Amino acid sequence: MWLRTGPFTTRIQSPVHLIAEGLHTMYADFSLGDEEYADFHIRLRSPRGLRSWLRPQVNFSLDGGEPFNPLPLNQAYAMLEWCLNWCVTSNVNTFLILHAAVLERDGRALILPAPPGSGKSTLCAGLMLSGWRLLSDELTLIDLAMGTIAPLPRPVSLKNASIDVIAAFAPGASFTRRTHDTVKGTICHLRPTASSVARSYDPAYPAWLVFPHWEADAPATLTTRPKARAFMEAASNAFNYSLLGAQGFAALAALIERCDCYDFRYGRLEEAVALFNGLKPPSS
Amino acid sequence: MVCWRRLPVRDLSLRRWDNEWVASDTISGDTHLLSLAAGIILARLQAGPATTAELTVALLDTGQVEGDAVQECLDALAALDFIEPCPA
């Protein structure tokens, strides 16, 4: 399968049923590549031998190399998604890449950098299911020349309690089956909205840089973050800022100039979504 | 009078927002948040070496020259290997 996701084409080869099932559920709205060029050639398959009968596993390879240890077979689809992220963060330096969700409304991008456990993906899923366009739930691709954000819409990764939060928030949403006992706990993936996938090639202009933090029962609160401090926090969430040198600094500084910067605390998703739906565009 | 200069091996990018600065060595990627005074000193030294007295004058408009503030900034920037003393 030659899968086109935003700027990248990935050739995926796998005999694993869970991979086929996950791709069918999550990527039905996506375009296929033209089978002439792929940025990444990956395979996911079960190692052979006695182990395949006793404790079935799945192994990932990129261009023939196997950079990771195998995982239990029931984690095959999760491994595919993790490895698709890894392919980008380990090989792509034509963008400044932030570990951040990014969504768009009226042409303006909301960037949500945050470490795991901050409620980033839950907030991202809630906003997407409320009409915001998903550009990515993990990787914000900043064009070094234009300063725009390139879309990379793919399934949203949800963990543990956030799975039920989103299932209750949007009962019609489409998920993969749940995978238990991963290194991240129980995980599943949420299918991106068709409208997000349909605009996989439309860049967005950065407008808001928001650092989310989930806290039980906390009222939804936006607090302005000074821009220099926003720069420092965003840089710490970048995969290739140091590697890009002056280009990385200039791209991140330009992004900070364009954005209103905030810290955001929330405890209830509905309240958070309502607050972002009322967010005013930056004045400058 | 002590004279100061930017460390020649550093390739610094500087940006100011409000009363804070960000300084980055674009070769190593080291990036630091600086106070208003430290940023002004570093920006001045980007243009060429300067004495402590000249740097104090550069800070007069900021109201941040009280006590040992200038020397503390110089020491902090030297500790980051952004600047070093040099012959006058």
Coordinates of C-alpha atoms in Angstrom, one line a residue:
Chain A
M1 CA 0.0 0.0 0.0
W2 CA 1.3 3.4 -1.0
L3 CA -0.2 5.8 1.6
R4 CA -0.2 9.6 1.1
T5 CA -0.3 11.6 4.3
G6 CA 0.3 15.4 3.9
P7 CA 3.8 15.9 2.3
F8 CA 4.9 12.3 2.6
T9 CA 4.2 9.0 0.9
T10 CA 4.8 5.8 2.8
R11 CA 4.9 2.4 1.2
I12 CA 3.5 0.0 3.8
Q13 CA 4.0 -3.7 3.5
S14 CA 2.5 -6.1 6.0
P15 CA 0.7 -9.4 6.2
V16 CA -0.6 -8.6 9.7
H17 CA -4.4 -8.7 10.0
L18 CA -4.5 -5.9 12.6
I19 CA -2.5 -3.6 10.4
A20 CA -5.0 -4.1 7.5
E21 CA -7.9 -3.7 9.9
G22 CA -6.5 -0.5 11.4
L23 CA -5.6 1.0 8.0
H24 CA -9.1 0.2 6.7
T25 CA -10.8 1.8 9.7
M26 CA -8.5 4.9 10.0
Y27 CA -7.4 5.7 6.5
A28 CA -10.5 5.1 4.3
D29 CA -10.6 8.8 3.3
F30 CA -7.0 9.1 2.4
S31 CA -5.3 9.2 -1.1
L32 CA -3.1 6.4 -2.2
G33 CA 0.4 7.3 -3.6
D34 CA 1.2 6.8 -7.2
E35 CA 3.4 3.7 -6.6
E36 CA 6.5 5.4 -8.2
Y37 CA 8.1 7.1 -5.2
A38 CA 7.8 6.8 -1.4
D39 CA 9.6 8.8 1.2
F40 CA 9.6 5.8 3.5
H41 CA 9.5 2.1 2.8
I42 CA 8.3 0.2 5.8
R43 CA 7.3 -3.4 6.7
L44 CA 5.6 -4.8 9.7
R45 CA 5.6 -8.5 10.0
S46 CA 5.9 -11.3 12.6
P47 CA 9.3 -12.7 13.3
R48 CA 9.5 -16.4 12.3
G49 CA 10.4 -19.3 14.5
L50 CA 9.0 -21.0 17.6
R51 CA 8.3 -17.6 19.3
S52 CA 5.7 -16.8 16.6
W53 CA 3.6 -19.7 18.0
L54 CA 4.3 -19.1 21.7
R55 CA 4.3 -15.3 22.0
P56 CA 3.4 -13.8 18.6
Q57 CA 5.2 -10.5 17.9
V58 CA 5.4 -7.8 15.3
N59 CA 8.6 -6.2 14.0
F60 CA 9.1 -2.9 12.2
S61 CA 11.6 -2.3 9.5
L62 CA 12.5 0.9 7.5
D63 CA 14.5 0.4 4.3
G64 CA 15.5 -3.0 5.5
G65 CA 16.8 -1.9 8.9
E66 CA 15.1 -2.9 12.2
P67 CA 15.6 0.0 14.6
F68 CA 13.3 -1.3 17.4
N69 CA 12.7 -4.4 19.4
P70 CA 9.6 -6.3 18.4
L71 CA 6.3 -5.7 20.2
P72 CA 3.5 -8.1 21.1
L73 CA 1.4 -8.8 18.0
N74 CA -1.7 -7.2 19.5
Q75 CA 0.1 -3.9 19.4
A76 CA 0.8 -4.0 15.7
Y77 CA -1.4 -1.1 14.7
A78 CA -0.1 1.1 17.5
M79 CA 3.4 0.2 16.4
L80 CA 2.6 1.3 12.9
E81 CA 1.3 4.7 14.0
W82 CA 4.3 5.2 16.4
C83 CA 6.7 4.3 13.6
L84 CA 5.0 6.6 11.1
N85 CA 5.8 9.4 13.5
W86 CA 9.3 8.2 14.0
C87 CA 9.9 8.1 10.2
V88 CA 9.2 11.8 10.1
T89 CA 11.0 12.9 13.2
S90 CA 14.1 10.9 12.4
N91 CA 14.4 11.7 8.7
V92 CA 12.8 15.0 7.9
N93 CA 14.6 18.3 8.3
T94 CA 12.9 20.4 5.6
F95 CA 10.5 21.5 8.3
L96 CA 11.0 22.7 11.9
I97 CA 9.1 19.9 13.7
L98 CA 7.4 20.5 17.0
H99 CA 5.9 17.9 19.3
A100 CA 2.6 19.5 19.1
A101 CA -1.0 19.1 18.0
V102 CA -2.2 21.6 15.5
L103 CA -5.7 22.5 14.3
E104 CA -7.1 25.2 12.1
R105 CA -10.2 27.4 11.9
D106 CA -10.8 30.2 9.4
G107 CA -7.3 29.8 8.1
R108 CA -5.6 30.3 11.5
A109 CA -3.6 27.5 13.2
L110 CA -3.8 26.7 16.9
I111 CA -0.6 25.0 18.0
L112 CA -0.7 22.9 21.2
P113 CA 2.8 21.8 22.2
A114 CA 2.9 19.6 25.3
P115 CA 4.5 16.5 26.9
P116 CA 2.6 13.3 27.3
G117 CA -0.1 13.4 30.0
S118 CA -0.9 17.1 29.5
G119 CA -4.3 16.4 27.8
K120 CA -3.0 17.6 24.4
S121 CA -4.5 14.7 22.4
T122 CA -7.8 14.8 24.3
L123 CA -8.2 18.5 23.6
C124 CA -7.1 18.0 20.0
A125 CA -9.7 15.3 19.5
G126 CA -12.4 17.4 21.1
L127 CA -11.6 20.4 18.9
M128 CA -11.5 18.2 15.7
L129 CA -14.8 16.6 16.5
S130 CA -16.2 20.1 17.1
G131 CA -15.4 21.4 13.6
W132 CA -11.7 22.4 13.8
R133 CA -9.6 21.0 11.0
L134 CA -6.9 18.6 12.2
L135 CA -3.5 19.2 10.8
S136 CA -1.8 16.8 13.2
D137 CA -2.2 15.5 16.7
E138 CA 1.6 14.9 17.2
L139 CA 3.8 16.7 14.7
T140 CA 3.6 20.4 13.8
L141 CA 5.5 20.9 10.5
I142 CA 6.7 24.5 10.2
D143 CA 7.7 25.5 6.7
L144 CA 11.2 27.0 7.0
A145 CA 10.7 29.5 4.1
M146 CA 7.0 30.5 4.4
G147 CA 6.4 30.0 8.1
T148 CA 3.1 28.2 7.4
I149 CA 2.1 24.9 8.9
A150 CA 1.9 21.9 6.6
P151 CA -0.9 19.4 7.3
L152 CA -0.1 15.9 8.3
P153 CA -3.5 14.6 9.3
R154 CA -3.5 11.1 10.7
P155 CA -5.4 9.2 13.4
V156 CA -5.4 10.8 16.9
S157 CA -3.7 8.7 19.5
L158 CA -5.7 8.4 22.7
K159 CA -4.7 6.9 26.0
N160 CA -6.4 5.4 29.1
A161 CA -9.2 7.7 30.5
S162 CA -9.2 10.0 27.5
I163 CA -10.6 7.2 25.3
D164 CA -13.8 7.2 27.3
V165 CA -13.9 11.0 27.5
I166 CA -13.8 11.2 23.7
A167 CA -16.2 8.3 23.2
A168 CA -18.7 10.1 25.4
F169 CA -18.0 13.5 23.8
A170 CA -18.7 12.2 20.3
P171 CA -20.6 8.9 20.4
G172 CA -20.5 8.6 16.6
A173 CA -16.7 8.8 16.3
S174 CA -14.7 5.9 14.8
F175 CA -12.0 4.3 16.8
T176 CA -9.6 1.3 16.4
R177 CA -10.0 -1.5 18.8
R178 CA -8.4 -0.8 22.2
T179 CA -4.9 -2.2 22.8
H180 CA -4.1 -2.9 26.5
D181 CA -0.8 -3.3 28.3
T182 CA 1.3 -1.1 26.0
V183 CA 4.1 1.0 27.5
K184 CA 1.6 3.9 27.5
G185 CA -1.2 1.8 29.0
T186 CA -4.4 1.3 27.1
I187 CA -4.4 3.1 23.8
C188 CA -6.6 3.4 20.7
H189 CA -6.7 5.7 17.7
L190 CA -9.5 8.0 16.5
R191 CA -10.2 8.4 12.8
P192 CA -9.6 12.0 11.5
T193 CA -12.6 13.8 10.2
A194 CA -13.1 13.5 6.4
S195 CA -13.0 17.3 6.1
S196 CA -9.5 17.3 7.6
V197 CA -8.3 14.7 5.3
A198 CA -9.8 16.4 2.3
R199 CA -7.6 19.5 3.0
S200 CA -4.4 17.5 3.5
Y201 CA -2.5 19.9 1.3
D202 CA -3.8 23.3 2.5
P203 CA -1.3 25.0 4.8
A204 CA -2.4 27.2 7.7
Y205 CA -1.0 30.3 9.2
P206 CA 0.1 30.1 12.8
A207 CA -2.1 32.3 15.1
W208 CA -2.2 30.8 18.6
L209 CA 0.5 28.9 20.5
V210 CA -1.1 27.4 23.6
F211 CA 0.6 25.1 26.2
P212 CA -2.2 22.9 27.6
H213 CA -2.3 21.3 31.0
W214 CA -5.1 19.1 32.1
E215 CA -6.0 19.2 35.8
A216 CA -9.0 17.5 37.4
D217 CA -11.9 19.9 37.9
A218 CA -9.8 22.9 36.9
P219 CA -11.8 25.7 35.3
A220 CA -10.8 26.4 31.7
T221 CA -8.3 29.3 32.0
L222 CA -6.1 31.0 29.4
T223 CA -3.1 32.9 30.8
T224 CA -0.9 35.0 28.5
R225 CA 2.6 33.6 28.3
P226 CA 5.4 36.1 27.6
K227 CA 6.8 35.5 24.1
A228 CA 10.4 34.9 25.1
R229 CA 9.2 32.2 27.5
A230 CA 6.9 30.7 24.8
F231 CA 9.9 30.5 22.6
M232 CA 11.9 28.6 25.2
E233 CA 9.1 26.1 25.8
A234 CA 8.4 25.6 22.1
A235 CA 12.1 25.0 21.4
S236 CA 12.2 22.4 24.2
N237 CA 9.3 20.6 22.3
A238 CA 11.1 20.7 19.0
F239 CA 12.6 17.6 17.4
N240 CA 15.2 19.3 15.2
Y241 CA 15.5 22.9 16.4
S242 CA 19.2 22.5 17.3
L243 CA 20.0 20.6 14.2
L244 CA 18.5 23.4 12.0
G245 CA 20.7 26.1 13.6
A246 CA 20.0 29.6 12.5
Q247 CA 17.2 28.4 10.2
G248 CA 15.4 26.8 13.2
F249 CA 15.9 29.9 15.4
A250 CA 14.5 32.1 12.6
A251 CA 11.5 29.9 11.9
L252 CA 10.6 29.6 15.6
A253 CA 11.1 33.3 16.2
A254 CA 8.8 34.1 13.2
L255 CA 6.2 31.7 14.6
I256 CA 6.3 33.4 18.0
E257 CA 5.9 36.8 16.3
R258 CA 2.8 35.7 14.6
C259 CA 1.1 34.0 17.5
D260 CA -0.7 35.0 20.7
C261 CA 0.9 32.8 23.3
Y262 CA -0.9 31.3 26.3
D263 CA -0.8 28.7 29.0
F264 CA -4.1 26.8 29.3
R265 CA -5.5 24.8 32.2
Y266 CA -8.7 22.8 31.9
G267 CA -10.5 20.0 33.6
R268 CA -13.6 19.5 31.4
L269 CA -13.4 19.1 27.6
E270 CA -16.7 20.7 26.8
E271 CA -15.6 23.9 28.6
A272 CA -12.2 23.9 26.9
V273 CA -13.8 23.5 23.4
A274 CA -16.2 26.4 24.1
L275 CA -13.3 28.6 25.2
F276 CA -11.3 27.9 22.0
N277 CA -14.4 28.4 19.8
G278 CA -14.5 31.9 21.2
L279 CA -10.8 32.6 20.8
K280 CA -10.1 36.0 19.1
P281 CA -7.6 36.2 16.2
P282 CA -4.2 37.8 17.1
S283 CA -4.4 41.6 16.9
S284 CA -1.1 41.9 15.0
Chain B
M1 CA 38.8 49.2 32.9
V2 CA 37.8 45.7 31.8
C3 CA 36.8 45.2 28.2
W4 CA 34.4 42.5 27.0
R5 CA 33.7 40.8 23.7
R6 CA 31.5 38.1 22.3
L7 CA 33.2 34.8 22.3
P8 CA 34.5 34.5 18.7
V9 CA 33.5 30.9 18.3
R10 CA 29.9 31.7 19.0
D11 CA 27.4 32.4 16.2
L12 CA 24.6 34.0 18.2
S13 CA 21.0 34.8 17.2
L14 CA 19.3 37.2 19.4
R15 CA 15.6 38.3 19.7
R16 CA 13.9 40.6 22.1
W17 CA 10.2 40.3 23.2
D18 CA 9.0 42.9 25.7
N19 CA 11.5 42.8 28.6
E20 CA 13.1 39.5 27.9
W21 CA 15.6 38.2 25.3
V22 CA 16.3 34.8 23.8
A23 CA 19.9 34.1 22.8
S24 CA 20.8 31.1 20.7
D25 CA 24.2 29.8 19.6
T26 CA 23.1 28.6 16.2
I27 CA 26.1 26.2 15.9
S28 CA 25.5 24.3 19.2
G29 CA 21.8 25.0 19.5
D30 CA 22.3 26.2 23.1
T31 CA 19.4 28.6 23.8
H32 CA 18.9 30.8 26.8
L33 CA 16.4 33.2 28.2
L34 CA 18.0 36.4 29.2
S35 CA 16.9 39.4 31.3
L36 CA 16.5 42.8 29.6
A37 CA 19.8 44.0 30.8
A38 CA 21.7 40.9 29.8
G39 CA 20.1 41.0 26.4
I40 CA 21.1 44.6 25.8
I41 CA 24.7 43.9 26.9
L42 CA 24.9 40.9 24.5
A43 CA 23.3 42.9 21.7
R44 CA 25.9 45.7 22.2
L45 CA 28.8 43.2 22.2
Q46 CA 27.5 41.7 19.0
A47 CA 28.5 45.1 17.4
G48 CA 32.0 44.9 18.9
P49 CA 34.0 44.9 22.2
A50 CA 33.0 47.4 24.9
T51 CA 34.2 48.4 28.3
T52 CA 32.2 47.8 31.4
A53 CA 31.6 51.6 31.6
E54 CA 30.3 51.7 28.0
L55 CA 28.0 48.8 28.7
T56 CA 26.7 50.6 31.8
V57 CA 25.9 53.6 29.7
A58 CA 24.1 51.4 27.2
L59 CA 21.9 50.2 30.1
L60 CA 21.1 53.7 31.6
D61 CA 17.8 54.0 29.8
T62 CA 16.6 50.7 31.2
G63 CA 16.9 51.6 34.9
Q64 CA 18.8 48.4 35.5
V65 CA 22.2 49.7 36.5
E66 CA 21.7 49.7 40.2
G67 CA 24.3 48.1 42.5
D68 CA 26.2 45.2 40.9
A69 CA 23.6 44.6 38.2
V70 CA 25.9 45.2 35.3
Q71 CA 28.7 43.0 36.7
E72 CA 26.2 40.3 37.6
C73 CA 24.9 40.3 34.0
L74 CA 28.5 40.2 32.6
D75 CA 29.4 37.3 35.0
A76 CA 26.2 35.4 33.9
L77 CA 26.9 35.9 30.2
A78 CA 30.5 34.8 30.7
A79 CA 29.3 31.7 32.6
L80 CA 27.2 30.8 29.5
D81 CA 30.4 31.2 27.4
F82 CA 28.7 33.9 25.4
I83 CA 31.3 36.6 26.3
E84 CA 34.8 36.9 27.7
P85 CA 37.1 39.6 28.9
C86 CA 39.5 41.0 26.3
P87 CA 42.4 43.4 26.1
A88 CA 41.2 47.0 26.1

